Short mmCIF file of C-alpha atoms in Angstrom, two decimals:
data_model
loop_
_atom_site.label_atom_id
_atom_site.label_comp_id
_atom_site.label_asym_id
_atom_site.label_seq_id
_atom_site.Cartn_x
_atom_site.Cartn_y
_atom_site.Cartn_z
CA MET Z 1120 -2.62 -25.63 -22.74
CA LEU Z 1121 -5.76 -26.12 -20.08
CA GLN Z 1122 -9.20 -25.93 -21.70
CA ILE Z 1123 -12.92 -25.63 -20.65
CA ILE Z 1124 -15.40 -27.39 -22.82
CA ASP Z 1125 -18.68 -27.18 -23.43
CA TYR Z 1126 -18.87 -31.29 -23.45
CA SER Z 1127 -23.38 -31.29 -23.49
CA GLU Z 1128 -26.12 -29.72 -21.93
CA LYS Z 1129 -25.45 -30.87 -18.20
CA ALA Z 1130 -21.17 -31.53 -18.77
CA VAL Z 1131 -17.99 -30.11 -19.09
CA ALA Z 1132 -14.83 -30.77 -21.41
CA VAL Z 1133 -11.21 -30.57 -19.63
CA ILE Z 1134 -8.35 -30.77 -21.64
CA GLY Z 1135 -4.87 -30.27 -22.76
CA ASP Z 1136 -1.80 -31.04 -20.38
CA THR Z 1137 -3.41 -31.49 -17.03
CA LYS Z 1138 -0.35 -33.71 -16.19
CA GLU Z 1139 0.14 -31.25 -12.61
CA ILE Z 1140 -3.58 -31.74 -11.65
CA LYS Z 1141 -4.60 -34.23 -12.47
CA GLU Z 1142 -4.82 -35.00 -8.19
CA GLN Z 1143 -7.29 -32.22 -7.86
CA LEU Z 1144 -9.46 -32.95 -10.85
CA LYS Z 1145 -10.48 -36.13 -9.32
CA ALA Z 1146 -10.44 -35.48 -6.30
CA MET Z 1147 -13.34 -32.64 -7.48
CA GLY Z 1148 -15.35 -35.75 -8.68
CA GLY Z 1149 -13.82 -35.37 -12.55
CA LYS Z 1150 -13.76 -39.08 -14.93
CA PHE Z 1151 -11.01 -39.23 -17.26
CA ASN Z 1152 -11.82 -40.39 -20.44
CA PRO Z 1153 -9.40 -41.01 -23.49
CA ARG Z 1154 -12.90 -40.82 -26.30
CA LEU Z 1155 -13.65 -38.24 -25.61
CA SER Z 1156 -15.17 -36.19 -29.29
CA CYS Z 1157 -13.26 -33.48 -28.75
CA GLY Z 1158 -9.65 -35.55 -27.47
CA ALA Z 1159 -8.91 -36.93 -24.39
CA GLY Z 1160 -9.50 -35.63 -21.55
CA TRP Z 1161 -11.86 -35.23 -17.31
CA ILE Z 1162 -15.37 -35.00 -17.30
CA PHE Z 1163 -17.12 -33.09 -14.89
CA SER Z 1164 -20.54 -31.77 -14.24
CA ALA Z 1165 -21.72 -28.18 -15.42
CA LYS Z 1166 -22.41 -26.89 -12.40
CA LYS Z 1167 -18.81 -27.77 -11.64
CA ARG Z 1168 -17.79 -24.53 -14.13
CA ALA Z 1169 -16.49 -21.73 -11.88
CA GLU Z 1170 -14.60 -24.34 -9.59
CA ILE Z 1171 -13.09 -25.51 -12.89
CA GLU Z 1172 -12.55 -22.02 -13.69
CA LYS Z 1173 -10.47 -20.98 -10.48
CA VAL Z 1174 -8.05 -24.63 -10.95
CA LEU Z 1175 -7.14 -23.70 -14.24
CA LYS Z 1176 -6.29 -20.03 -13.21
CA ASP Z 1177 -4.00 -20.99 -10.51
CA ALA Z 1178 -2.59 -23.70 -12.58
CA GLU Z 1179 -1.81 -20.83 -15.09
CA ASP Z 1180 -0.29 -19.17 -12.43
CA GLY Z 1181 1.67 -21.22 -11.21
CA THR Z 1182 -0.68 -22.46 -8.02
CA THR Z 1183 -0.81 -26.09 -6.88
CA PRO Z 1184 -1.64 -27.48 -4.15
CA GLU Z 1185 1.56 -27.95 -3.09
CA THR Z 1186 3.24 -24.05 -3.27
CA ALA Z 1187 -0.36 -23.29 -1.43
CA LYS Z 1188 0.79 -25.62 1.47
CA LYS Z 1189 4.71 -23.96 1.06
CA THR Z 1190 2.80 -20.10 0.85
CA ALA Z 1191 0.60 -20.04 2.95
CA VAL Z 1192 -0.03 -17.19 6.20
CA THR Z 1193 0.73 -18.87 9.66
CA LEU Z 1194 -0.04 -17.45 12.88
CA PRO Z 1195 0.46 -18.75 16.62
CA ALA Z 1196 -2.54 -19.77 18.05
CA PRO Z 1197 -3.46 -17.69 20.75
CA ARG Z 1198 -3.60 -19.34 24.42
CA VAL Z 1199 -4.81 -19.26 28.19
CA TYR Z 1200 -3.91 -21.58 30.83
CA CYS Z 1201 -6.67 -22.61 32.34
CA GLY Z 1202 -6.30 -23.61 36.82
CA THR Z 1203 -9.25 -22.58 39.27
CA TYR Z 1204 -9.16 -19.95 41.97
CA GLY Z 1205 -10.56 -22.41 44.42
CA LYS Z 1206 -7.40 -24.42 43.67
CA TYR Z 1207 -5.02 -21.27 43.35
CA ASN Z 1208 -6.54 -20.40 47.09
CA ARG Z 1209 -5.26 -24.24 48.26
CA GLY Z 1210 -1.95 -23.19 46.93
CA SER Z 1211 -2.00 -25.44 43.45
CA LEU Z 1212 -1.45 -23.55 40.34
CA ALA Z 1213 -2.87 -27.41 38.74
CA GLY Z 1214 -4.72 -26.46 34.65
CA ALA Z 1215 -4.07 -26.51 31.80
CA TRP Z 1216 -2.45 -25.02 28.49
CA VAL Z 1217 -6.32 -24.17 26.10
CA THR Z 1218 -6.07 -23.31 22.81
CA ILE Z 1219 -8.23 -20.57 21.65
CA THR Z 1220 -8.91 -21.43 17.89
CA ASP Z 1221 -9.31 -24.74 18.82
CA PHE Z 1222 -13.12 -24.35 19.67
CA GLU Z 1223 -15.95 -22.16 16.81
CA SER Z 1224 -16.95 -20.08 19.66
CA GLY Z 1225 -16.03 -18.92 23.38
CA ALA Z 1226 -18.67 -20.30 24.69
CA GLU Z 1227 -17.84 -23.81 23.44
CA VAL Z 1228 -13.77 -22.43 24.93
CA VAL Z 1229 -15.01 -21.42 28.51
CA LYS Z 1230 -17.34 -24.91 28.70
CA HIS Z 1231 -13.77 -26.63 28.03
CA CYS Z 1232 -13.02 -25.31 30.96
CA CYS Z 1233 -14.88 -26.05 32.87
CA ASN Z 1234 -14.63 -29.37 32.17
CA LEU Z 1235 -11.18 -29.17 32.76
CA HIS Z 1236 -12.12 -28.92 36.07
CA LYS Z 1237 -14.69 -31.53 36.40
CA GLU Z 1238 -13.62 -32.68 39.93
CA GLU Z 1239 -15.06 -29.06 41.54
CA SER Z 1240 -18.95 -29.02 41.23
CA ASP Z 1241 -19.38 -25.25 40.48
CA PRO Z 1242 -15.43 -24.34 39.10
CA GLU Z 1243 -14.37 -20.68 38.17
CA LEU Z 1244 -12.35 -20.70 35.92
CA MET Z 1245 -8.94 -18.33 36.72
CA PHE Z 1246 -6.60 -17.98 33.76
CA GLN Z 1247 -3.26 -17.03 34.63
CA ASP Z 1248 -1.28 -17.05 31.67
CA LYS Z 1249 -2.08 -16.66 27.83
CA GLU Z 1250 0.17 -16.38 25.04
CA ASN Z 1251 0.06 -15.14 21.13
CA PHE Z 1252 -2.64 -12.49 21.32
CA PRO Z 1253 -2.92 -8.42 23.21
CA ASP Z 1254 -3.04 -8.14 25.92
CA GLN Z 1255 -5.79 -5.86 26.09
CA PHE Z 1256 -8.36 -9.11 25.27
CA TYR Z 1257 -7.06 -10.70 28.73
CA GLY Z 1258 -7.51 -11.16 31.88
CA GLU Z 1259 -7.97 -13.48 35.02
CA SER Z 1260 -11.34 -13.64 34.42
CA MET Z 1261 -12.78 -14.23 30.96
CA ASN Z 1262 -15.58 -15.15 29.99
CA ALA Z 1263 -16.97 -16.58 26.57
CA LYS Z 1264 -17.29 -13.10 25.64
CA ASP Z 1265 -13.68 -12.15 26.12
CA PHE Z 1266 -13.16 -15.19 23.88
CA ASP Z 1267 -15.28 -14.98 21.11
CA ASN Z 1268 -13.07 -11.13 21.08
CA VAL Z 1269 -9.44 -12.72 20.80
CA LEU Z 1270 -11.36 -15.56 17.94
CA GLN Z 1271 -12.49 -12.34 15.71
CA TRP Z 1272 -9.43 -10.94 16.21
CA TYR Z 1273 -6.83 -13.70 14.90
CA ALA Z 1274 -9.17 -14.07 12.23
CA GLU Z 1275 -9.00 -10.69 11.31
CA GLU Z 1276 -4.75 -10.80 11.43
CA LEU Z 1277 -4.91 -13.52 9.07
CA LYS Z 1278 -7.09 -12.05 6.77
CA GLU Z 1279 -4.70 -8.95 7.56
CA LEU Z 1280 -1.88 -11.64 6.88
CA SER Z 1281 -3.28 -13.03 3.75
CA LYS Z 1282 -3.57 -10.44 1.57
CA PRO Z 1283 -0.93 -10.79 -0.88
CA THR Z 1284 1.60 -7.82 -1.19
CA LYS Z 1285 1.51 -4.76 -3.06
CA LYS Z 1286 3.98 -2.56 -4.21
CA ILE Z 1287 4.29 1.27 -2.36
CA GLU Z 1288 4.91 4.57 -5.15
CA SER Z 1289 8.53 4.78 -3.77
CA LYS Z 1290 11.45 3.85 -5.25
CA GLY Z 1291 12.80 0.56 -2.97
CA PHE Z 1292 9.90 -0.30 -0.89
CA GLU Z 1293 8.17 -3.60 -0.54
CA ASP Z 1294 5.14 -5.33 1.65
CA MET Z 1295 7.51 -7.99 3.17
CA LYS Z 1296 10.42 -8.99 0.94
CA PRO Z 1297 10.19 -12.77 0.91
CA GLU Z 1298 14.08 -12.53 0.76
CA PHE Z 1299 13.81 -10.96 4.16
CA LEU Z 1300 11.87 -13.63 5.43
CA GLU Z 1301 14.31 -16.12 5.04
CA THR Z 1302 16.79 -14.53 7.11
CA ILE Z 1303 14.58 -15.61 10.22
CA GLU Z 1304 14.30 -18.89 11.26
CA SER Z 1305 11.74 -19.82 12.68
CA GLU Z 1306 8.31 -19.91 11.05
CA SER Z 1307 6.74 -18.34 14.51
CA TRP Z 1308 8.71 -15.84 14.68
CA ARG Z 1309 8.34 -15.15 10.66
CA ALA Z 1310 4.84 -14.37 11.00
CA PHE Z 1311 5.33 -12.54 14.04
CA ARG Z 1312 7.73 -10.35 11.43
CA LYS Z 1313 4.85 -10.00 9.13
CA LYS Z 1314 2.63 -8.89 11.38
CA GLU Z 1315 4.57 -6.43 13.25
CA PHE Z 1316 6.22 -4.88 10.33
CA PHE Z 1317 3.80 -2.48 7.54
CA ALA Z 1318 7.03 -2.59 4.66
CA VAL Z 1319 11.47 -2.97 4.57
CA LEU Z 1320 13.81 -0.76 2.10
CA LYS Z 1321 16.74 -3.30 0.90
CA LEU Z 1322 19.68 -1.43 2.13
CA PRO Z 1323 23.41 -2.60 1.12
CA GLU Z 1324 24.00 -3.47 5.05
CA GLY Z 1325 20.59 -5.49 5.23
CA TRP Z 1326 16.60 -4.56 5.38
CA LEU Z 1327 14.44 -1.05 7.11
CA PRO Z 1328 11.78 -2.19 8.52
CA ILE Z 1329 8.43 0.69 8.57
CA ASP Z 1330 6.71 -0.77 11.91
CA LYS Z 1331 2.58 -1.42 12.25
CA SER Z 1332 1.55 1.59 14.47
CA THR Z 1333 -0.19 -0.29 17.77
CA ILE Z 1334 -3.27 1.17 18.49
CA GLU Z 1335 -3.66 2.28 22.22
CA THR Z 1336 -6.83 1.86 23.95
CA THR Z 1337 -5.78 3.54 27.58
CA PHE Z 1338 -4.77 6.51 28.30
CA TRP Z 1339 -3.45 8.31 30.91
CA VAL Z 1340 -4.52 12.55 32.80
CA SER Z 1341 -2.69 13.18 35.52
CA GLU Z 1342 -4.27 16.94 37.56
CA GLY Z 1343 -1.98 19.03 39.05
CA SER Z 1344 -0.35 21.83 40.05
CA ASP Z 1345 -0.18 23.04 35.85
CA ARG Z 1346 -3.42 21.08 35.17
CA PRO Z 1347 -6.64 21.44 37.55
CA MET Z 1348 -8.88 18.65 37.64
CA GLU Z 1349 -11.65 20.02 35.07
CA GLU Z 1350 -9.00 20.63 32.27
CA ALA Z 1351 -8.11 16.74 33.08
CA LEU Z 1352 -11.66 15.42 33.14
CA LYS Z 1353 -12.27 17.73 29.61
CA ILE Z 1354 -9.42 15.23 28.30
CA CYS Z 1355 -10.96 12.19 29.43
CA ASP Z 1356 -13.30 13.07 27.76
CA TYR Z 1357 -11.90 13.97 24.79
CA TYR Z 1358 -10.55 10.39 24.58
CA ARG Z 1359 -13.63 8.93 24.99
CA THR Z 1360 -14.73 10.54 21.34
CA LYS Z 1361 -14.13 8.62 18.11
CA GLU Z 1362 -11.99 11.84 17.40
CA GLY Z 1363 -10.20 12.04 20.27
CA PHE Z 1364 -9.26 8.82 20.23
CA ILE Z 1365 -8.38 8.18 16.23
CA ASP Z 1366 -6.41 11.59 17.03
CA SER Z 1367 -4.40 9.82 20.39
CA ASN Z 1368 -3.40 7.09 18.23
CA LEU Z 1369 -1.79 8.85 15.01
CA PRO Z 1370 1.01 10.51 14.91
CA ASP Z 1371 2.38 13.65 15.37
CA ALA Z 1372 1.89 16.18 11.80
CA GLU Z 1373 4.27 18.33 12.64
CA GLU Z 1374 6.94 16.16 13.30
CA LEU Z 1375 6.63 13.87 10.29
CA GLU Z 1376 6.84 17.03 8.32
CA LYS Z 1377 9.73 18.12 11.14
CA GLN Z 1378 11.50 15.23 10.01
CA LYS Z 1379 11.91 15.24 5.85
CA LYS Z 1380 14.33 18.93 6.37
CA LEU Z 1381 16.55 16.33 8.72
CA LYS Z 1382 19.77 14.62 8.13
CA ALA Z 1383 18.94 10.77 8.95
CA PHE Z 1384 21.05 8.21 9.80
CA ILE Z 1385 20.83 4.41 10.09
CA TYR Z 1386 22.47 2.39 12.96
CA GLY Z 1387 22.21 -1.33 13.55
CA GLU Z 1388 19.76 -3.31 16.11
CA SER Z 1389 20.58 -6.93 15.28
CA GLU Z 1390 24.34 -8.55 13.29
CA SER Z 1391 21.80 -11.85 12.64
CA ASP Z 1392 18.25 -10.15 10.80
CA LYS Z 1393 20.28 -7.26 9.90
CA LEU Z 1394 17.99 -5.05 11.14
CA TYR Z 1395 18.66 -1.59 11.25
CA SER Z 1396 16.27 1.44 12.34
CA VAL Z 1397 16.30 5.20 11.38
CA GLN Z 1398 17.69 8.03 13.54
CA PHE Z 1399 16.93 12.06 12.49
CA ASP Z 1400 19.73 14.95 13.61
CA VAL Z 1401 22.59 12.79 15.12
CA ASP Z 1402 25.43 13.94 15.96
CA LYS Z 1403 27.93 10.75 14.07
CA GLU Z 1404 30.81 11.06 15.21
CA GLU Z 1405 29.30 10.44 19.04
CA ALA Z 1406 26.58 8.34 17.87
CA ASP Z 1407 29.91 5.99 16.53
CA ARG Z 1408 31.42 6.43 19.63
CA HIS Z 1409 29.24 5.25 21.97
CA VAL Z 1410 25.77 4.14 20.70
CA TYR Z 1411 25.62 2.38 17.95
CA GLY Z 1412 28.72 0.16 17.50
CA GLY Z 1413 29.88 2.62 13.99
CA THR Z 1414 27.12 1.05 12.08
CA LEU Z 1415 25.65 5.18 11.46
CA ARG Z 1416 25.63 6.28 7.79
CA GLU Z 1417 24.14 8.81 6.30
CA LEU Z 1418 20.83 7.73 4.15
CA THR Z 1419 21.27 8.74 0.91
CA PRO Z 1420 18.08 11.21 -0.66
CA GLU Z 1421 16.74 8.34 -2.65
CA GLU Z 1422 16.00 6.41 0.61
CA LYS Z 1423 15.12 8.82 2.58
CA ALA Z 1424 12.36 9.56 0.28
CA ALA Z 1425 11.34 6.48 -0.02
CA TYR Z 1426 11.23 5.57 4.07
CA ILE Z 1427 9.40 9.10 4.39
CA ALA Z 1428 6.60 8.04 1.85
CA ALA Z 1429 6.08 4.82 3.66
CA HIS Z 1430 5.70 5.89 6.86
CA GLU Z 1431 2.83 8.15 5.41
CA ALA Z 1432 1.31 5.03 3.67
CA GLU Z 1433 1.39 3.34 6.79
CA THR Z 1434 0.02 6.30 8.62
CA GLU Z 1435 -2.95 6.24 6.15
CA ASN Z 1436 -3.23 2.59 6.40
CA PHE Z 1437 -3.31 2.93 10.23
CA LYS Z 1438 -5.91 5.62 10.08
CA LYS Z 1439 -8.63 2.45 8.23
CA ARG Z 1440 -7.20 0.07 11.20
CA LEU Z 1441 -8.42 3.19 13.92
CA GLU Z 1442 -11.73 3.47 12.11
CA THR Z 1443 -11.99 -0.35 11.93
CA TRP Z 1444 -11.23 -1.00 15.75
CA TRP Z 1445 -13.61 2.68 16.91
CA LYS Z 1446 -16.69 0.34 14.88
CA ARG Z 1447 -16.22 -2.66 16.73
#
């Protein structure tokens, strides 16, 4: 058992079986002394006590630097391909891929991109492609503020992925079971899946994921014989309000209530990942024969209840994300 001892007014000692964490203790500035009055142990400045307590707690929970590395959350880094309008107008796509998260700020990204094309006296940067971040942040003529937005988005996504898993209070559901992620080979694809899914239900056949809702920021309103221009403009104004933005993003409550009364079936999506989706109130024989290749079956009452409960939990979580997005 590991213990922290107040060794003197200015020093603390760590005693016990420290073999598994000795490298950590050494890296923190600890000195091993086999002749301490309290027994063999590591001696530290008393100022290190809080830091030591965390290391000992992690050791008690089974978390070491090695296990932390193995369980660290990863997310594909956002990148842009940077050329210039001058080169493009001359028929050249010469440029380079730039990893946005290699820099502390958007201003640093822009400065680096300008250095890539320093042979031009005043390069007009042209971002011709992008990877691993939402379309809403991308444009051909991105500036420092745009890159700051990408960096902020990336930090928030990492924070979300790093949250400890929590059980949903419904039979059968948990946030992203580890064995589910292990069925997907690519590390970047695993990270994408964890970002894409809110929860999964373990079925005898495989997995039934609950998707995370996507925030929509663009809305289309048309005018015509059934909607005069004045009415269309009022709808546009409504979408520009917080209430309209949130309301238009949330699922239809009446439709969700209706689904609770309908039969629910699952059908296969991917043989390799064993992922399944839910279809409500379908003709089973027709679906088996023409659409879903015979993989359809009705969910049990317990599975259906867990599926609906998880969707309701995701909706509550989505409301908080919408509030955060609107404030930002």
